[in-house]
Amino acid sequence: MEINSVVEQPMKGRSAIQGLKPWHNKRTKKKKKKKDVCGLEWLPDAVVVSFLAQVSRLDLAALAIASKSHRSLVVSSELQDLRWQMSCAEQYLYVCLRIFPEPSARWFIFQPMQRTLKPLPMDLDHHGPKPASSFVRVCHSIYVIGGLVDGNPTSEVSFFNCFQHKWYLAPPMKMARACPSVSMMMTDSGCKIYVFGGCGVDFADSSTWAEVFDVSTQTWDFLPVATPQMPLSIRHSVVMVEEEEVYVVDEYGYNFSFSPSKCMFVARGKIDSMPGFIYRNDWCVIGTFLFCRGTRGRILWCLPYDLRWKEVKGLKDLKKWGSDITKLCISPAGKLVIFWKPHPPSMELHSTEISVSCVKRKRNRQEIWGKIEWSGAVFKHEPVTDSSYSFDVLYANYVYT
């Protein structure tokens, strides 16, 4: 027998049992190659910021919790500005409650999924808005202007960054003011905050009665304005975006419009004599209609520069619930959002979302009808058995974040 024929035969017997196998049955172990990890940390910061700007606010919050290395980018001002420029910023409802007898106000953000108000962390270095302060929304911030300190007007200005959830001090006004009329408008030269009045009759000089704040340069300047009368005690104001005007009504019911380009107030007429005018607060605009909250659960509407107020129909449930509306604002979808406290008084705060539609009757008579889309309790204060506690809604509005 040839040697080659013997070698080619498979081994049997003891040799096979001892593990002696032919060469073609041997298994060679291959070394596993390590996969290259590719993450955000491998990309330039500019690319990462551009990517994160398109991520939702909730996902950004989750990323900040999960990754310490990206936390600084998530809260950076560059990311905030880029989200605003790319129209990727979302609007969330921020609410400020004054809970008596607690010394400081609390801030909340509305959670749309749970439909509850989530408390924001308290800033120990900032004691919240002062009595008689005015609020205005500017991009992703809420400015708190003026107020009373020990019974005296103050020139202090602060703002709450809704992206970072932090308070910052802004340059103070040139004049101390309490309950001033505050409006934000976009002009050709940038974002401006217009402040009228609030400085008292003794200081109602036309050269110091108004101030304007340039948000980009963070500077205040007096704004000499022409008014039909002085002092002009403004009770209500609302920004008419399409007309690029600030629409105001004084304590006597006369209405005026302010044009930043002309820097003057123009008299428009007198409001109707409908009872309860003093209780018409939280003026808001939807399309070409003006809305406000009235008494006994009523929501009113009118055409701007007309001010013949009428009641929004179809909201009998609000009266049935015995609601006392404390705040009204407009959602990004163009719906009315109200906060109300039920009767008898309790430590619960309810919210209701209402869609509105215009119906034309004979002789071009218009009616506004409301439909309740959702309603429920969004806040409950403990302990509910303590009758000494009460609360009020100081501010409620949607802010880009």
CSV table of C-alpha atoms in Angstrom, one decimal:
chain,number,residue,atom,x,y,z
A,1,MET,CA,0.0,0.0,0.0
A,2,GLU,CA,1.3,3.3,-0.9
A,3,ILE,CA,2.1,5.8,1.8
A,4,ASN,CA,-0.1,8.5,0.3
A,5,SER,CA,-3.2,6.3,0.4
A,6,VAL,CA,-2.7,5.6,4.1
A,7,VAL,CA,-2.3,9.3,5.1
A,8,GLU,CA,-5.4,10.4,3.3
A,9,GLN,CA,-7.6,8.0,5.3
A,10,PRO,CA,-9.3,9.4,8.4
A,11,MET,CA,-7.9,8.4,11.8
A,12,LYS,CA,-9.8,6.0,13.9
A,13,GLY,CA,-9.5,4.4,17.3
A,14,ARG,CA,-7.5,5.7,20.2
A,15,SER,CA,-5.9,8.5,18.2
A,16,ALA,CA,-9.3,9.9,17.4
A,17,ILE,CA,-10.4,9.6,21.0
A,18,GLN,CA,-7.3,11.5,22.2
A,19,GLY,CA,-8.4,14.4,20.0
A,20,LEU,CA,-5.9,13.8,17.2
A,21,LYS,CA,-7.8,15.1,14.2
A,22,PRO,CA,-6.8,15.6,10.6
A,23,TRP,CA,-5.8,19.1,9.5
A,24,HIS,CA,-9.0,19.8,7.6
A,25,ASN,CA,-11.1,19.5,10.8
A,26,LYS,CA,-9.2,22.0,12.8
A,27,ARG,CA,-11.1,25.2,13.7
A,28,THR,CA,-9.1,28.3,13.8
A,29,LYS,CA,-10.4,31.2,16.1
A,30,LYS,CA,-10.7,34.5,14.4
A,31,LYS,CA,-10.1,37.6,16.4
A,32,LYS,CA,-13.1,39.8,16.6
A,33,LYS,CA,-12.6,43.2,15.2
A,34,LYS,CA,-13.6,46.1,17.4
A,35,LYS,CA,-16.3,48.2,15.8
A,36,ASP,CA,-15.5,51.9,15.5
A,37,VAL,CA,-17.8,53.9,17.7
A,38,CYS,CA,-19.2,56.9,15.9
A,39,GLY,CA,-21.1,59.5,18.1
A,40,LEU,CA,-21.8,63.2,18.4
A,41,GLU,CA,-18.5,63.6,20.2
A,42,TRP,CA,-16.6,62.8,17.0
A,43,LEU,CA,-18.3,65.7,15.2
A,44,PRO,CA,-17.4,69.4,15.3
A,45,ASP,CA,-19.4,71.5,17.8
A,46,ALA,CA,-20.9,73.5,14.9
A,47,VAL,CA,-22.3,70.4,13.3
A,48,VAL,CA,-23.6,69.0,16.6
A,49,VAL,CA,-25.4,72.3,17.3
A,50,SER,CA,-27.0,72.3,13.8
A,51,PHE,CA,-28.2,68.8,14.4
A,52,LEU,CA,-29.5,69.4,17.9
A,53,ALA,CA,-31.4,72.5,16.8
A,54,GLN,CA,-33.8,70.2,14.9
A,55,VAL,CA,-34.5,67.9,17.9
A,56,SER,CA,-37.6,68.4,20.1
A,57,ARG,CA,-37.3,70.1,23.4
A,58,LEU,CA,-38.2,67.0,25.3
A,59,ASP,CA,-35.5,65.0,23.5
A,60,LEU,CA,-33.0,67.7,24.3
A,61,ALA,CA,-33.8,67.5,28.0
A,62,ALA,CA,-33.4,63.7,27.9
A,63,LEU,CA,-30.0,64.1,26.2
A,64,ALA,CA,-28.9,66.6,28.8
A,65,ILE,CA,-29.7,64.1,31.5
A,66,ALA,CA,-28.1,61.1,29.8
A,67,SER,CA,-24.9,62.8,28.5
A,68,LYS,CA,-22.8,65.1,30.6
A,69,SER,CA,-20.5,65.9,27.7
A,70,HIS,CA,-23.4,67.4,25.7
A,71,ARG,CA,-25.2,69.1,28.5
A,72,SER,CA,-23.3,72.4,27.9
A,73,LEU,CA,-24.3,72.4,24.2
A,74,VAL,CA,-28.0,71.7,25.0
A,75,VAL,CA,-28.2,74.7,27.3
A,76,SER,CA,-26.0,77.0,25.2
A,77,SER,CA,-27.2,80.3,23.8
A,78,GLU,CA,-26.0,79.3,20.4
A,79,LEU,CA,-28.4,76.4,20.3
A,80,GLN,CA,-31.3,78.6,21.4
A,81,ASP,CA,-30.6,81.2,18.8
A,82,LEU,CA,-30.2,78.6,16.0
A,83,ARG,CA,-33.5,76.9,16.9
A,84,TRP,CA,-35.2,80.3,16.7
A,85,GLN,CA,-33.6,81.1,13.3
A,86,MET,CA,-34.5,77.7,11.9
A,87,SER,CA,-38.1,78.0,13.2
A,88,CYS,CA,-37.5,74.8,15.2
A,89,ALA,CA,-38.5,76.3,18.5
A,90,GLU,CA,-41.6,74.9,20.1
A,91,GLN,CA,-44.1,76.8,22.2
A,92,TYR,CA,-45.0,75.7,25.7
A,93,LEU,CA,-47.4,77.2,28.2
A,94,TYR,CA,-45.8,78.9,31.2
A,95,VAL,CA,-47.9,79.8,34.2
A,96,CYS,CA,-47.0,81.9,37.2
A,97,LEU,CA,-49.1,81.4,40.4
A,98,ARG,CA,-49.2,83.5,43.5
A,99,ILE,CA,-50.1,81.0,46.3
A,100,PHE,CA,-51.0,82.9,49.5
A,101,PRO,CA,-49.6,83.2,52.1
A,102,GLU,CA,-46.4,81.9,50.5
A,103,PRO,CA,-44.0,84.9,50.1
A,104,SER,CA,-42.8,84.1,46.5
A,105,ALA,CA,-44.6,83.2,43.3
A,106,ARG,CA,-44.2,79.8,41.7
A,107,TRP,CA,-43.6,79.1,38.0
A,108,PHE,CA,-45.0,76.1,36.2
A,109,ILE,CA,-44.9,74.6,32.7
A,110,PHE,CA,-47.9,72.9,31.2
A,111,GLN,CA,-47.3,69.2,30.3
A,112,PRO,CA,-49.6,68.6,27.3
A,113,MET,CA,-49.5,64.8,27.6
A,114,GLN,CA,-50.4,64.6,31.3
A,115,ARG,CA,-52.3,67.9,31.1
A,116,THR,CA,-51.0,69.1,34.4
A,117,LEU,CA,-48.8,72.0,35.6
A,118,LYS,CA,-45.3,70.8,36.4
A,119,PRO,CA,-43.5,73.1,38.9
A,120,LEU,CA,-40.2,74.5,37.8
A,121,PRO,CA,-37.1,74.5,40.1
A,122,MET,CA,-37.1,77.5,42.4
A,123,ASP,CA,-34.3,80.0,41.9
A,124,LEU,CA,-33.2,81.0,45.4
A,125,ASP,CA,-31.4,84.1,44.1
A,126,HIS,CA,-34.6,85.4,42.5
A,127,HIS,CA,-37.8,85.9,44.6
A,128,GLY,CA,-40.2,86.0,41.6
A,129,PRO,CA,-42.3,88.9,40.3
A,130,LYS,CA,-43.1,91.8,42.7
A,131,PRO,CA,-46.5,93.1,43.3
A,132,ALA,CA,-47.7,95.4,40.4
A,133,SER,CA,-45.0,94.0,38.0
A,134,SER,CA,-45.8,93.8,34.3
A,135,PHE,CA,-45.0,90.8,32.1
A,136,VAL,CA,-44.0,90.6,28.4
A,137,ARG,CA,-42.9,87.7,26.2
A,138,VAL,CA,-39.8,88.1,24.1
A,139,CYS,CA,-38.7,85.1,22.0
A,140,HIS,CA,-37.7,82.4,24.5
A,141,SER,CA,-37.8,84.7,27.6
A,142,ILE,CA,-40.4,86.3,29.9
A,143,TYR,CA,-39.5,89.8,31.0
A,144,VAL,CA,-40.7,91.1,34.4
A,145,ILE,CA,-40.7,94.9,34.5
A,146,GLY,CA,-41.1,97.2,37.4
A,147,GLY,CA,-43.4,96.6,40.4
A,148,LEU,CA,-43.5,97.7,44.1
A,149,VAL,CA,-40.8,97.2,46.7
A,150,ASP,CA,-41.9,98.2,50.2
A,151,GLY,CA,-44.8,100.1,48.6
A,152,ASN,CA,-42.6,102.2,46.2
A,153,PRO,CA,-42.2,101.7,42.5
A,154,THR,CA,-39.0,100.1,41.3
A,155,SER,CA,-37.0,100.3,38.0
A,156,GLU,CA,-35.8,96.7,38.3
A,157,VAL,CA,-36.1,94.4,35.3
A,158,SER,CA,-35.4,90.7,35.1
A,159,PHE,CA,-36.2,87.9,32.7
A,160,PHE,CA,-36.7,84.2,32.8
A,161,ASN,CA,-35.0,82.2,30.2
A,162,CYS,CA,-37.5,79.5,29.3
A,163,PHE,CA,-34.9,77.4,27.5
A,164,GLN,CA,-32.5,77.3,30.4
A,165,HIS,CA,-35.1,77.7,33.2
A,166,LYS,CA,-33.0,80.4,34.8
A,167,TRP,CA,-33.5,84.0,36.0
A,168,TYR,CA,-31.2,86.9,34.8
A,169,LEU,CA,-31.1,90.5,35.7
A,170,ALA,CA,-31.5,93.0,32.8
A,171,PRO,CA,-30.5,96.6,32.9
A,172,PRO,CA,-32.9,98.7,35.0
A,173,MET,CA,-35.3,101.3,33.5
A,174,LYS,CA,-34.4,104.9,33.7
A,175,MET,CA,-37.7,105.5,35.7
A,176,ALA,CA,-39.2,103.5,38.6
A,177,ARG,CA,-42.6,102.2,37.5
A,178,ALA,CA,-45.5,100.1,38.9
A,179,CYS,CA,-48.2,98.5,36.7
A,180,PRO,CA,-46.8,100.0,33.5
A,181,SER,CA,-48.2,99.1,30.1
A,182,VAL,CA,-45.7,96.9,28.4
A,183,SER,CA,-45.7,95.7,24.7
A,184,MET,CA,-43.2,93.9,22.5
A,185,MET,CA,-42.9,94.7,18.8
A,186,MET,CA,-40.6,93.8,16.0
A,187,THR,CA,-39.4,96.8,14.1
A,188,ASP,CA,-37.0,97.4,11.3
A,189,SER,CA,-34.2,97.9,13.8
A,190,GLY,CA,-35.0,94.7,15.8
A,191,CYS,CA,-37.0,93.6,18.8
A,192,LYS,CA,-38.2,96.5,21.1
A,193,ILE,CA,-40.1,96.6,24.4
A,194,TYR,CA,-42.3,99.7,24.8
A,195,VAL,CA,-43.1,100.8,28.4
A,196,PHE,CA,-45.8,103.4,29.0
A,197,GLY,CA,-46.8,105.1,32.3
A,198,GLY,CA,-46.6,103.5,35.7
A,199,CYS,CA,-44.5,106.3,37.1
A,200,GLY,CA,-47.3,108.2,38.9
A,201,VAL,CA,-49.1,111.5,38.2
A,202,ASP,CA,-46.2,113.6,39.6
A,203,PHE,CA,-43.8,112.2,37.0
A,204,ALA,CA,-46.2,112.1,34.1
A,205,ASP,CA,-43.9,114.2,31.9
A,206,SER,CA,-44.1,113.6,28.2
A,207,SER,CA,-40.3,113.3,28.0
A,208,THR,CA,-40.1,110.6,30.7
A,209,TRP,CA,-43.5,108.9,30.6
A,210,ALA,CA,-42.4,106.3,28.0
A,211,GLU,CA,-39.3,104.2,27.6
A,212,VAL,CA,-38.1,101.7,25.0
A,213,PHE,CA,-35.8,98.8,25.5
A,214,ASP,CA,-33.6,97.4,22.7
A,215,VAL,CA,-33.3,93.7,23.3
A,216,SER,CA,-30.3,93.2,21.1
A,217,THR,CA,-28.2,96.0,22.7
A,218,GLN,CA,-29.8,95.6,26.2
A,219,THR,CA,-30.2,99.4,26.5
A,220,TRP,CA,-33.0,101.7,27.7
A,221,ASP,CA,-33.9,105.1,26.2
A,222,PHE,CA,-36.6,107.6,26.9
A,223,LEU,CA,-39.2,107.8,24.2
A,224,PRO,CA,-40.7,111.2,23.8
A,225,VAL,CA,-44.2,110.5,22.4
A,226,ALA,CA,-47.1,112.7,21.4
A,227,THR,CA,-50.3,111.9,23.2
A,228,PRO,CA,-53.8,113.6,23.0
A,229,GLN,CA,-53.7,114.0,26.7
A,230,MET,CA,-51.3,113.7,29.6
A,231,PRO,CA,-51.3,111.8,31.8
A,232,LEU,CA,-52.6,108.9,29.8
A,233,SER,CA,-53.6,106.3,32.3
A,234,ILE,CA,-53.6,103.0,30.3
A,235,ARG,CA,-55.8,100.2,31.7
A,236,HIS,CA,-55.6,97.7,28.8
A,237,SER,CA,-53.2,97.2,25.8
A,238,VAL,CA,-52.8,94.7,23.1
A,239,VAL,CA,-50.4,94.5,20.1
A,240,MET,CA,-52.1,94.5,16.7
A,241,VAL,CA,-49.5,92.7,14.6
A,242,GLU,CA,-51.0,93.3,11.2
A,243,GLU,CA,-51.5,97.0,11.8
A,244,GLU,CA,-48.1,97.2,13.5
A,245,GLU,CA,-49.7,99.2,16.3
A,246,VAL,CA,-50.2,99.0,20.1
A,247,TYR,CA,-53.9,99.4,20.8
A,248,VAL,CA,-54.7,100.9,24.3
A,249,VAL,CA,-57.7,101.9,26.4
A,250,ASP,CA,-57.4,104.4,29.3
A,251,GLU,CA,-59.2,104.3,32.6
A,252,TYR,CA,-62.1,106.4,31.2
A,253,GLY,CA,-62.8,104.1,28.3
A,254,TYR,CA,-61.1,106.1,25.5
A,255,ASN,CA,-59.1,104.1,23.1
A,256,PHE,CA,-55.9,105.0,21.3
A,257,SER,CA,-53.4,103.4,18.9
A,258,PHE,CA,-49.6,103.8,19.1
A,259,SER,CA,-47.4,103.6,16.0
A,260,PRO,CA,-43.7,103.0,16.7
A,261,SER,CA,-42.8,104.4,13.3
A,262,LYS,CA,-44.7,107.7,14.0
A,263,CYS,CA,-44.0,107.6,17.7
A,264,MET,CA,-47.4,109.1,18.6
A,265,PHE,CA,-50.8,108.1,20.0
A,266,VAL,CA,-53.9,108.7,17.9
A,267,ALA,CA,-57.3,108.9,19.5
A,268,ARG,CA,-59.8,106.3,18.1
A,269,GLY,CA,-63.0,107.0,20.1
A,270,LYS,CA,-64.7,105.8,23.2
A,271,ILE,CA,-65.5,102.4,24.4
A,272,ASP,CA,-69.2,101.3,24.8
A,273,SER,CA,-70.9,101.7,28.2
A,274,MET,CA,-71.5,98.0,28.8
A,275,PRO,CA,-71.5,97.3,32.5
A,276,GLY,CA,-68.4,95.6,34.0
A,277,PHE,CA,-65.9,97.2,31.7
A,278,ILE,CA,-63.4,97.4,34.5
A,279,TYR,CA,-63.3,93.6,34.7
A,280,ARG,CA,-62.3,93.0,31.1
A,281,ASN,CA,-58.8,91.8,31.2
A,282,ASP,CA,-56.3,89.6,29.3
A,283,TRP,CA,-57.0,91.2,25.9
A,284,CYS,CA,-55.9,88.8,23.0
A,285,VAL,CA,-56.1,88.8,19.3
A,286,ILE,CA,-57.2,85.9,17.0
A,287,GLY,CA,-57.2,86.9,13.3
A,288,THR,CA,-59.2,90.1,13.1
A,289,PHE,CA,-61.1,89.7,16.4
A,290,LEU,CA,-60.3,90.9,19.9
A,291,PHE,CA,-61.1,88.7,22.9
A,292,CYS,CA,-61.1,89.2,26.6
A,293,ARG,CA,-62.4,87.6,29.8
A,294,GLY,CA,-65.5,89.0,31.5
A,295,THR,CA,-67.4,88.2,34.6
A,296,ARG,CA,-69.4,85.1,35.7
A,297,GLY,CA,-67.6,82.8,33.2
A,298,ARG,CA,-68.1,84.9,30.2
A,299,ILE,CA,-65.7,85.4,27.3
A,300,LEU,CA,-66.2,88.6,25.2
A,301,TRP,CA,-65.2,89.6,21.7
A,302,CYS,CA,-65.3,92.6,19.5
A,303,LEU,CA,-63.8,94.1,16.4
A,304,PRO,CA,-60.7,96.3,17.1
A,305,TYR,CA,-61.4,100.1,17.0
A,306,ASP,CA,-65.1,99.3,17.5
A,307,LEU,CA,-65.2,97.9,21.0
A,308,ARG,CA,-68.8,97.0,21.0
A,309,TRP,CA,-68.3,93.9,23.1
A,310,LYS,CA,-70.4,90.8,22.6
A,311,GLU,CA,-70.5,87.4,24.4
A,312,VAL,CA,-68.9,84.3,22.8
A,313,LYS,CA,-71.9,81.9,22.4
A,314,GLY,CA,-72.0,78.2,23.0
A,315,LEU,CA,-70.2,78.2,26.4
A,316,LYS,CA,-73.1,77.6,28.7
A,317,ASP,CA,-71.1,74.9,30.5
A,318,LEU,CA,-68.7,77.5,31.8
A,319,LYS,CA,-71.5,79.2,33.6
A,320,LYS,CA,-73.0,75.9,34.7
A,321,TRP,CA,-69.7,75.0,36.3
A,322,GLY,CA,-69.8,78.2,38.2
A,323,SER,CA,-66.4,79.2,36.9
A,324,ASP,CA,-64.5,82.3,37.8
A,325,ILE,CA,-62.1,82.9,34.9
A,326,THR,CA,-58.7,84.1,36.2
A,327,LYS,CA,-56.6,84.1,33.1
A,328,LEU,CA,-57.1,84.0,29.3
A,329,CYS,CA,-54.5,83.5,26.6
A,330,ILE,CA,-54.2,82.2,23.0
A,331,SER,CA,-52.6,78.9,22.0
A,332,PRO,CA,-50.3,78.5,19.0
A,333,ALA,CA,-53.2,76.8,17.2
A,334,GLY,CA,-55.4,79.9,17.6
A,335,LYS,CA,-57.5,78.6,20.4
A,336,LEU,CA,-58.6,80.2,23.6
A,337,VAL,CA,-57.0,78.8,26.7
A,338,ILE,CA,-58.6,79.8,30.1
A,339,PHE,CA,-57.8,79.1,33.7
A,340,TRP,CA,-60.6,79.1,36.2
A,341,LYS,CA,-61.4,78.3,39.8
A,342,PRO,CA,-64.5,76.3,40.6
A,343,HIS,CA,-67.2,77.3,43.1
A,344,PRO,CA,-67.4,76.7,46.0
A,345,PRO,CA,-63.7,77.8,46.4
A,346,SER,CA,-61.2,75.0,46.5
A,347,MET,CA,-57.4,74.7,46.0
A,348,GLU,CA,-57.8,73.4,42.5
A,349,LEU,CA,-57.1,75.2,39.3
A,350,HIS,CA,-58.8,74.1,36.1
A,351,SER,CA,-58.0,74.8,32.5
A,352,THR,CA,-60.2,74.7,29.4
A,353,GLU,CA,-59.3,74.9,25.7
A,354,ILE,CA,-61.8,76.5,23.4
A,355,SER,CA,-61.9,76.6,19.6
A,356,VAL,CA,-63.8,79.6,18.1
A,357,SER,CA,-65.5,80.2,14.8
A,358,CYS,CA,-67.3,83.1,13.2
A,359,VAL,CA,-70.8,82.7,11.9
A,360,LYS,CA,-72.5,85.4,9.7
A,361,ARG,CA,-76.2,86.0,10.1
A,362,LYS,CA,-78.6,88.3,8.2
A,363,ARG,CA,-77.5,91.8,7.4
A,364,ASN,CA,-73.8,90.7,7.8
A,365,ARG,CA,-74.3,90.4,11.6
A,366,GLN,CA,-71.5,88.4,13.0
A,367,GLU,CA,-71.5,85.9,15.9
A,368,ILE,CA,-68.6,84.1,17.5
A,369,TRP,CA,-69.2,80.6,18.8
A,370,GLY,CA,-67.0,78.7,21.0
A,371,LYS,CA,-66.6,74.9,21.4
A,372,ILE,CA,-64.9,73.3,24.4
A,373,GLU,CA,-62.2,71.0,23.2
A,374,TRP,CA,-60.9,69.9,26.6
A,375,SER,CA,-61.3,70.8,30.2
A,376,GLY,CA,-59.9,69.5,33.5
A,377,ALA,CA,-58.0,70.2,36.7
A,378,VAL,CA,-54.4,71.0,36.1
A,379,PHE,CA,-53.2,72.0,39.6
A,380,LYS,CA,-54.1,71.0,43.1
A,381,HIS,CA,-52.5,72.5,46.1
A,382,GLU,CA,-51.9,70.6,49.3
A,383,PRO,CA,-53.0,70.7,52.0
A,384,VAL,CA,-56.5,71.4,50.7
A,385,THR,CA,-57.9,71.5,54.3
A,386,ASP,CA,-56.1,74.7,55.1
A,387,SER,CA,-58.6,77.5,54.5
A,388,SER,CA,-55.9,80.2,54.9
A,389,TYR,CA,-54.4,79.2,51.5
A,390,SER,CA,-55.6,80.8,48.2
A,391,PHE,CA,-54.0,81.4,44.9
A,392,ASP,CA,-54.1,83.6,41.8
A,393,VAL,CA,-52.8,83.3,38.3
A,394,LEU,CA,-50.4,86.2,37.6
A,395,TYR,CA,-49.2,85.2,34.2
A,396,ALA,CA,-50.1,82.5,31.5
A,397,ASN,CA,-48.8,82.5,28.0
A,398,TYR,CA,-47.0,80.4,25.4
A,399,VAL,CA,-43.3,80.9,25.0
A,400,TYR,CA,-40.8,79.6,22.4
A,401,THR,CA,-38.4,77.2,23.9
